[in-house]
mmCIF file with all atom_site columns, C-alpha atoms in Angstrom:
data_model
loop_
_atom_site.group_PDB
_atom_site.id
_atom_site.type_symbol
_atom_site.label_atom_id
_atom_site.label_alt_id
_atom_site.label_comp_id
_atom_site.label_asym_id
_atom_site.label_entity_id
_atom_site.label_seq_id
_atom_site.pdbx_PDB_ins_code
_atom_site.Cartn_x
_atom_site.Cartn_y
_atom_site.Cartn_z
_atom_site.occupancy
_atom_site.B_iso_or_equiv
_atom_site.pdbx_formal_charge
_atom_site.auth_seq_id
_atom_site.auth_comp_id
_atom_site.auth_asym_id
_atom_site.auth_atom_id
_atom_site.pdbx_PDB_model_num
ATOM 1   C CA . UNK A 1 1   ? -157.065 -76.359  -108.940 1.00 62.00 ? 291 UNK A CA 1
ATOM 2   C CA . UNK A 1 2   ? -155.666 -75.112  -112.204 1.00 61.00 ? 292 UNK A CA 1
ATOM 3   C CA . UNK A 1 3   ? -152.181 -75.250  -110.761 1.00 61.00 ? 293 UNK A CA 1
ATOM 4   C CA . UNK A 1 4   ? -152.555 -78.855  -109.702 1.00 62.00 ? 294 UNK A CA 1
ATOM 5   C CA . UNK A 1 5   ? -153.835 -79.900  -113.195 1.00 58.00 ? 295 UNK A CA 1
ATOM 6   C CA . UNK A 1 6   ? -150.991 -78.032  -114.912 1.00 51.00 ? 296 UNK A CA 1
ATOM 7   C CA . UNK A 1 7   ? -148.458 -79.690  -112.584 1.00 59.00 ? 297 UNK A CA 1
ATOM 8   C CA . UNK A 1 8   ? -149.874 -83.139  -113.349 1.00 54.00 ? 298 UNK A CA 1
ATOM 9   C CA . UNK A 1 9   ? -149.800 -82.503  -117.103 1.00 56.00 ? 299 UNK A CA 1
ATOM 10  C CA . UNK A 1 10  ? -146.238 -81.225  -116.899 1.00 56.00 ? 300 UNK A CA 1
ATOM 11  C CA . UNK A 1 11  ? -145.162 -84.353  -114.923 1.00 59.00 ? 301 UNK A CA 1
ATOM 12  C CA . UNK A 1 12  ? -146.918 -86.628  -117.450 1.00 55.00 ? 302 UNK A CA 1
ATOM 13  C CA . UNK A 1 13  ? -145.279 -84.893  -120.408 1.00 57.00 ? 303 UNK A CA 1
ATOM 14  C CA . UNK A 1 14  ? -141.843 -85.171  -118.819 1.00 52.00 ? 304 UNK A CA 1
ATOM 15  C CA . UNK A 1 15  ? -142.453 -88.810  -118.069 1.00 54.00 ? 305 UNK A CA 1
ATOM 16  C CA . UNK A 1 16  ? -143.317 -89.458  -121.694 1.00 51.00 ? 306 UNK A CA 1
ATOM 17  C CA . UNK A 1 17  ? -140.015 -87.867  -122.762 1.00 51.00 ? 307 UNK A CA 1
ATOM 18  C CA . UNK A 1 18  ? -138.024 -89.955  -120.282 1.00 51.00 ? 308 UNK A CA 1
ATOM 19  C CA . UNK A 1 19  ? -139.330 -93.158  -121.896 1.00 59.00 ? 309 UNK A CA 1
ATOM 20  C CA . UNK A 1 20  ? -137.881 -92.295  -125.280 1.00 71.00 ? 310 UNK A CA 1
ATOM 21  C CA . UNK A 1 21  ? -134.568 -94.069  -125.148 1.00 84.00 ? 311 UNK A CA 1
ATOM 22  C CA . UNK A 1 22  ? -131.936 -93.541  -127.840 1.00 81.00 ? 312 UNK A CA 1
ATOM 23  C CA . UNK A 1 23  ? -129.775 -96.539  -128.492 1.00 86.00 ? 313 UNK A CA 1
ATOM 24  C CA . UNK A 1 24  ? -126.488 -96.661  -130.304 1.00 87.00 ? 314 UNK A CA 1
ATOM 25  C CA . UNK A 1 25  ? -125.185 -99.815  -132.027 1.00 89.00 ? 315 UNK A CA 1
ATOM 26  C CA . UNK A 1 26  ? -122.405 -100.762 -134.481 1.00 90.00 ? 316 UNK A CA 1
ATOM 27  C CA . UNK A 1 27  ? -123.921 -100.718 -137.971 1.00 90.00 ? 317 UNK A CA 1
ATOM 28  C CA . UNK A 1 28  ? -120.793 -101.678 -139.937 1.00 92.00 ? 318 UNK A CA 1
ATOM 29  C CA . UNK A 1 29  ? -117.043 -101.576 -140.064 1.00 95.00 ? 319 UNK A CA 1
ATOM 30  C CA . UNK A 1 30  ? -115.184 -98.925  -142.079 1.00 96.00 ? 320 UNK A CA 1
ATOM 31  C CA . UNK A 1 31  ? -111.675 -97.724  -142.783 1.00 97.00 ? 321 UNK A CA 1
ATOM 32  C CA . UNK A 1 32  ? -110.196 -94.195  -142.959 1.00 95.00 ? 322 UNK A CA 1
ATOM 33  C CA . UNK A 1 33  ? -109.486 -93.565  -146.649 1.00 94.00 ? 323 UNK A CA 1
ATOM 34  C CA . UNK A 1 34  ? -107.795 -90.200  -146.402 1.00 91.00 ? 324 UNK A CA 1
ATOM 35  C CA . UNK A 1 35  ? -104.146 -89.671  -145.311 1.00 90.00 ? 325 UNK A CA 1
ATOM 36  C CA . UNK A 1 36  ? -105.513 -87.988  -142.157 1.00 90.00 ? 326 UNK A CA 1
ATOM 37  C CA . UNK A 1 37  ? -109.099 -87.545  -140.866 1.00 92.00 ? 327 UNK A CA 1
ATOM 38  C CA . UNK A 1 38  ? -110.242 -85.882  -137.765 1.00 92.00 ? 328 UNK A CA 1
ATOM 39  C CA . UNK A 1 39  ? -112.741 -87.125  -135.221 1.00 94.00 ? 329 UNK A CA 1
ATOM 40  C CA . UNK A 1 40  ? -115.034 -84.305  -134.113 1.00 93.00 ? 330 UNK A CA 1
ATOM 41  C CA . UNK A 1 41  ? -117.357 -83.997  -131.083 1.00 94.00 ? 331 UNK A CA 1
ATOM 42  C CA . UNK A 1 42  ? -120.293 -83.157  -133.365 1.00 92.00 ? 332 UNK A CA 1
ATOM 43  C CA . UNK A 1 43  ? -121.235 -83.314  -137.151 1.00 91.00 ? 333 UNK A CA 1
ATOM 44  C CA . UNK A 1 44  ? -119.559 -79.917  -137.897 1.00 87.00 ? 334 UNK A CA 1
ATOM 45  C CA . UNK A 1 45  ? -115.997 -78.875  -138.736 1.00 86.00 ? 335 UNK A CA 1
ATOM 46  C CA . UNK A 1 46  ? -116.236 -76.117  -136.104 1.00 87.00 ? 336 UNK A CA 1
ATOM 47  C CA . UNK A 1 47  ? -116.671 -78.623  -133.212 1.00 91.00 ? 337 UNK A CA 1
ATOM 48  C CA . UNK A 1 48  ? -113.954 -79.842  -130.850 1.00 93.00 ? 338 UNK A CA 1
ATOM 49  C CA . UNK A 1 49  ? -111.560 -82.304  -132.428 1.00 92.00 ? 339 UNK A CA 1
ATOM 50  C CA . UNK A 1 50  ? -110.950 -85.420  -130.298 1.00 94.00 ? 340 UNK A CA 1
ATOM 51  C CA . UNK A 1 51  ? -108.133 -87.014  -132.310 1.00 92.00 ? 341 UNK A CA 1
ATOM 52  C CA . UNK A 1 52  ? -106.581 -87.439  -135.771 1.00 92.00 ? 342 UNK A CA 1
ATOM 53  C CA . UNK A 1 53  ? -106.903 -90.817  -137.559 1.00 93.00 ? 343 UNK A CA 1
ATOM 54  C CA . UNK A 1 54  ? -104.456 -92.107  -140.175 1.00 92.00 ? 344 UNK A CA 1
ATOM 55  C CA . UNK A 1 55  ? -105.303 -93.720  -143.490 1.00 93.00 ? 345 UNK A CA 1
ATOM 56  C CA . UNK A 1 56  ? -106.304 -97.365  -143.120 1.00 94.00 ? 346 UNK A CA 1
ATOM 57  C CA . UNK A 1 57  ? -107.306 -97.081  -139.472 1.00 95.00 ? 347 UNK A CA 1
ATOM 58  C CA . UNK A 1 58  ? -110.359 -99.321  -138.795 1.00 96.00 ? 348 UNK A CA 1
ATOM 59  C CA . UNK A 1 59  ? -113.450 -97.590  -137.451 1.00 96.00 ? 349 UNK A CA 1
ATOM 60  C CA . UNK A 1 60  ? -116.857 -98.849  -136.184 1.00 96.00 ? 350 UNK A CA 1
ATOM 61  C CA . UNK A 1 61  ? -119.652 -96.907  -137.937 1.00 94.00 ? 351 UNK A CA 1
ATOM 62  C CA . UNK A 1 62  ? -122.524 -96.457  -135.480 1.00 93.00 ? 352 UNK A CA 1
ATOM 63  C CA . UNK A 1 63  ? -126.211 -95.895  -135.942 1.00 89.00 ? 353 UNK A CA 1
ATOM 64  C CA . UNK A 1 64  ? -128.671 -94.316  -133.540 1.00 86.00 ? 354 UNK A CA 1
ATOM 65  C CA . UNK A 1 65  ? -132.224 -95.357  -133.037 1.00 84.00 ? 355 UNK A CA 1
ATOM 66  C CA . UNK A 1 66  ? -135.050 -93.897  -130.897 1.00 81.00 ? 356 UNK A CA 1
ATOM 67  C CA . UNK A 1 67  ? -137.313 -96.890  -131.522 1.00 77.00 ? 357 UNK A CA 1
ATOM 68  C CA . UNK A 1 68  ? -139.037 -95.238  -134.492 1.00 79.00 ? 358 UNK A CA 1
ATOM 69  C CA . UNK A 1 69  ? -136.245 -94.249  -136.816 1.00 78.00 ? 359 UNK A CA 1
ATOM 70  C CA . UNK A 1 70  ? -132.659 -95.323  -137.285 1.00 77.00 ? 360 UNK A CA 1
ATOM 71  C CA . UNK A 1 71  ? -130.009 -92.836  -138.386 1.00 81.00 ? 361 UNK A CA 1
ATOM 72  C CA . UNK A 1 72  ? -126.509 -93.539  -139.636 1.00 78.00 ? 362 UNK A CA 1
ATOM 73  C CA . UNK A 1 73  ? -125.616 -90.370  -141.672 1.00 76.00 ? 363 UNK A CA 1
ATOM 74  C CA . UNK A 1 74  ? -125.823 -87.173  -139.678 1.00 77.00 ? 364 UNK A CA 1
ATOM 75  C CA . UNK A 1 75  ? -125.893 -83.585  -140.847 1.00 70.00 ? 365 UNK A CA 1
ATOM 76  C CA . UNK A 1 76  ? -124.558 -83.263  -144.370 1.00 76.00 ? 366 UNK A CA 1
ATOM 77  C CA . UNK A 1 77  ? -122.482 -86.414  -144.802 1.00 89.00 ? 367 UNK A CA 1
ATOM 78  C CA . UNK A 1 78  ? -121.124 -87.284  -141.397 1.00 92.00 ? 368 UNK A CA 1
ATOM 79  C CA . UNK A 1 79  ? -120.723 -90.702  -139.727 1.00 94.00 ? 369 UNK A CA 1
ATOM 80  C CA . UNK A 1 80  ? -120.919 -91.281  -136.069 1.00 94.00 ? 370 UNK A CA 1
ATOM 81  C CA . UNK A 1 81  ? -118.002 -93.624  -135.366 1.00 95.00 ? 371 UNK A CA 1
ATOM 82  C CA . UNK A 1 82  ? -116.076 -95.251  -132.582 1.00 95.00 ? 372 UNK A CA 1
ATOM 83  C CA . UNK A 1 83  ? -112.263 -95.309  -133.030 1.00 93.00 ? 373 UNK A CA 1
ATOM 84  C CA . UNK A 1 84  ? -109.065 -94.830  -131.012 1.00 86.00 ? 374 UNK A CA 1
ATOM 85  C CA . UNK A 1 85  ? -110.973 -94.910  -127.742 1.00 90.00 ? 375 UNK A CA 1
ATOM 86  C CA . UNK A 1 86  ? -113.320 -92.084  -128.751 1.00 94.00 ? 376 UNK A CA 1
ATOM 87  C CA . UNK A 1 87  ? -116.851 -91.822  -130.070 1.00 95.00 ? 377 UNK A CA 1
ATOM 88  C CA . UNK A 1 88  ? -117.413 -88.896  -132.388 1.00 94.00 ? 378 UNK A CA 1
ATOM 89  C CA . UNK A 1 89  ? -118.124 -87.739  -135.927 1.00 94.00 ? 379 UNK A CA 1
ATOM 90  C CA . UNK A 1 90  ? -116.013 -87.956  -139.066 1.00 94.00 ? 380 UNK A CA 1
ATOM 91  C CA . UNK A 1 91  ? -116.854 -86.763  -142.613 1.00 92.00 ? 381 UNK A CA 1
ATOM 92  C CA . UNK A 1 92  ? -118.296 -89.708  -144.536 1.00 92.00 ? 382 UNK A CA 1
ATOM 93  C CA . UNK A 1 93  ? -116.091 -88.848  -147.602 1.00 91.00 ? 383 UNK A CA 1
ATOM 94  C CA . UNK A 1 94  ? -113.094 -89.923  -145.533 1.00 92.00 ? 384 UNK A CA 1
ATOM 95  C CA . UNK A 1 95  ? -114.448 -93.379  -144.661 1.00 94.00 ? 385 UNK A CA 1
ATOM 96  C CA . UNK A 1 96  ? -114.529 -96.410  -146.977 1.00 94.00 ? 386 UNK A CA 1
ATOM 97  C CA . UNK A 1 97  ? -116.627 -99.524  -146.290 1.00 92.00 ? 387 UNK A CA 1
ATOM 98  C CA . UNK A 1 98  ? -113.914 -101.735 -147.786 1.00 94.00 ? 388 UNK A CA 1
ATOM 99  C CA . UNK A 1 99  ? -110.339 -102.136 -146.607 1.00 94.00 ? 389 UNK A CA 1
ATOM 100 C CA . UNK A 1 100 ? -108.101 -99.368  -147.988 1.00 92.00 ? 390 UNK A CA 1
ATOM 101 C CA . UNK A 1 101 ? -104.954 -100.559 -149.780 1.00 90.00 ? 391 UNK A CA 1
ATOM 102 C CA . UNK A 1 102 ? -103.706 -97.384  -151.412 1.00 91.00 ? 392 UNK A CA 1
ATOM 103 C CA . UNK A 1 103 ? -102.675 -95.396  -148.332 1.00 90.00 ? 393 UNK A CA 1
ATOM 104 C CA . UNK A 1 104 ? -99.397  -93.548  -148.679 1.00 87.00 ? 394 UNK A CA 1
ATOM 105 C CA . UNK A 1 105 ? -98.367  -94.710  -145.129 1.00 86.00 ? 395 UNK A CA 1
ATOM 106 C CA . UNK A 1 106 ? -98.992  -98.335  -146.189 1.00 83.00 ? 396 UNK A CA 1
ATOM 107 C CA . UNK A 1 107 ? -97.441  -98.176  -149.592 1.00 86.00 ? 397 UNK A CA 1
ATOM 108 C CA . UNK A 1 108 ? -94.247  -96.331  -148.521 1.00 88.00 ? 398 UNK A CA 1
ATOM 109 C CA . UNK A 1 109 ? -93.816  -97.200  -144.835 1.00 88.00 ? 399 UNK A CA 1
ATOM 110 C CA . UNK A 1 110 ? -90.057  -96.433  -144.667 1.00 90.00 ? 400 UNK A CA 1
ATOM 111 C CA . UNK A 1 111 ? -90.487  -92.995  -146.275 1.00 86.00 ? 401 UNK A CA 1
ATOM 112 C CA . UNK A 1 112 ? -93.539  -92.255  -144.107 1.00 82.00 ? 402 UNK A CA 1
ATOM 113 C CA . UNK A 1 113 ? -91.751  -93.286  -140.888 1.00 87.00 ? 403 UNK A CA 1
ATOM 114 C CA . UNK A 1 114 ? -88.721  -91.162  -141.885 1.00 89.00 ? 404 UNK A CA 1
ATOM 115 C CA . UNK A 1 115 ? -90.975  -88.074  -141.880 1.00 87.00 ? 405 UNK A CA 1
ATOM 116 C CA . UNK A 1 116 ? -91.213  -88.449  -138.111 1.00 90.00 ? 406 UNK A CA 1
ATOM 117 C CA . UNK A 1 117 ? -94.524  -86.593  -137.967 1.00 87.00 ? 407 UNK A CA 1
ATOM 118 C CA . UNK A 1 118 ? -95.472  -85.444  -134.475 1.00 87.00 ? 408 UNK A CA 1
ATOM 119 C CA . UNK A 1 119 ? -99.083  -85.657  -133.353 1.00 80.00 ? 409 UNK A CA 1
ATOM 120 C CA . UNK A 1 120 ? -99.309  -81.816  -133.767 1.00 86.00 ? 410 UNK A CA 1
ATOM 121 C CA . UNK A 1 121 ? -98.121  -82.088  -137.415 1.00 87.00 ? 411 UNK A CA 1
ATOM 122 C CA . UNK A 1 122 ? -100.681 -84.892  -138.059 1.00 84.00 ? 412 UNK A CA 1
ATOM 123 C CA . UNK A 1 123 ? -103.348 -82.708  -136.510 1.00 83.00 ? 413 UNK A CA 1
ATOM 124 C CA . UNK A 1 124 ? -102.555 -79.710  -138.775 1.00 83.00 ? 414 UNK A CA 1
ATOM 125 C CA . UNK A 1 125 ? -102.342 -81.835  -141.957 1.00 83.00 ? 415 UNK A CA 1
ATOM 126 C CA . UNK A 1 126 ? -105.585 -83.468  -141.046 1.00 80.00 ? 416 UNK A CA 1
ATOM 127 C CA . UNK A 1 127 ? -107.156 -80.052  -140.352 1.00 81.00 ? 417 UNK A CA 1
ATOM 128 C CA . UNK A 1 128 ? -106.037 -78.812  -143.719 1.00 80.00 ? 418 UNK A CA 1
ATOM 129 C CA . UNK A 1 129 ? -107.451 -81.881  -145.418 1.00 75.00 ? 419 UNK A CA 1
ATOM 130 C CA . UNK A 1 130 ? -110.787 -81.516  -143.612 1.00 70.00 ? 420 UNK A CA 1
ATOM 131 C CA . UNK A 1 131 ? -111.286 -77.832  -144.386 1.00 70.00 ? 421 UNK A CA 1
ATOM 132 C CA . UNK A 1 132 ? -110.396 -78.118  -148.074 1.00 69.00 ? 422 UNK A CA 1
ATOM 133 C CA . UNK A 1 133 ? -113.583 -78.040  -150.156 1.00 60.00 ? 423 UNK A CA 1
ATOM 134 C CA . UNK A 1 134 ? -113.595 -80.529  -152.966 1.00 60.00 ? 424 UNK A CA 1
ATOM 135 C CA . UNK A 1 135 ? -115.441 -80.039  -156.223 1.00 59.00 ? 425 UNK A CA 1
ATOM 136 C CA . UNK A 1 136 ? -115.880 -77.129  -158.583 1.00 55.00 ? 426 UNK A CA 1
ATOM 137 C CA . UNK A 1 137 ? -115.376 -73.541  -157.718 1.00 56.00 ? 427 UNK A CA 1
ATOM 138 C CA . UNK A 1 138 ? -118.438 -71.655  -156.588 1.00 60.00 ? 428 UNK A CA 1
ATOM 139 C CA . UNK A 1 139 ? -117.005 -68.336  -157.811 1.00 61.00 ? 429 UNK A CA 1
ATOM 140 C CA . UNK A 1 140 ? -119.394 -66.162  -159.875 1.00 61.00 ? 430 UNK A CA 1
ATOM 141 C CA . UNK A 1 141 ? -118.165 -63.594  -162.406 1.00 60.00 ? 431 UNK A CA 1
ATOM 142 C CA . UNK A 1 142 ? -117.677 -62.779  -166.067 1.00 59.00 ? 432 UNK A CA 1
ATOM 143 C CA . UNK A 1 143 ? -113.990 -63.376  -166.523 1.00 56.00 ? 433 UNK A CA 1
ATOM 144 C CA . UNK A 1 144 ? -113.281 -66.215  -164.059 1.00 52.00 ? 434 UNK A CA 1
#
């Protein structure tokens, strides 16, 4: 008898979880504001990188809702976006809500095109930009 009751309770609890549906929708349009930014599979720099985006590239900033709360910023400053055929995460500091006009590749297109950057080079420059920590040094010491 106890087994039947526990089985019924388990089935009811699983049914309740199945009804919670997470929806994703476009919240606003944004633009990549860094020379290169990388699109990750999760809100963490250690996650898989899907692709590298160039400055000025338009992105769709997405929000997720479970019916109770709506979330647009994930982790510590990450947007969930859709761009270049992928859906993933990019650091919010590399996305502007207004069209970017001061991109190096837009200001100096002939020079930029003459660089003939391969996708691998764009990846590594973007990776360097993403792992660089902005702000003041966190070093502690007497003579620093």
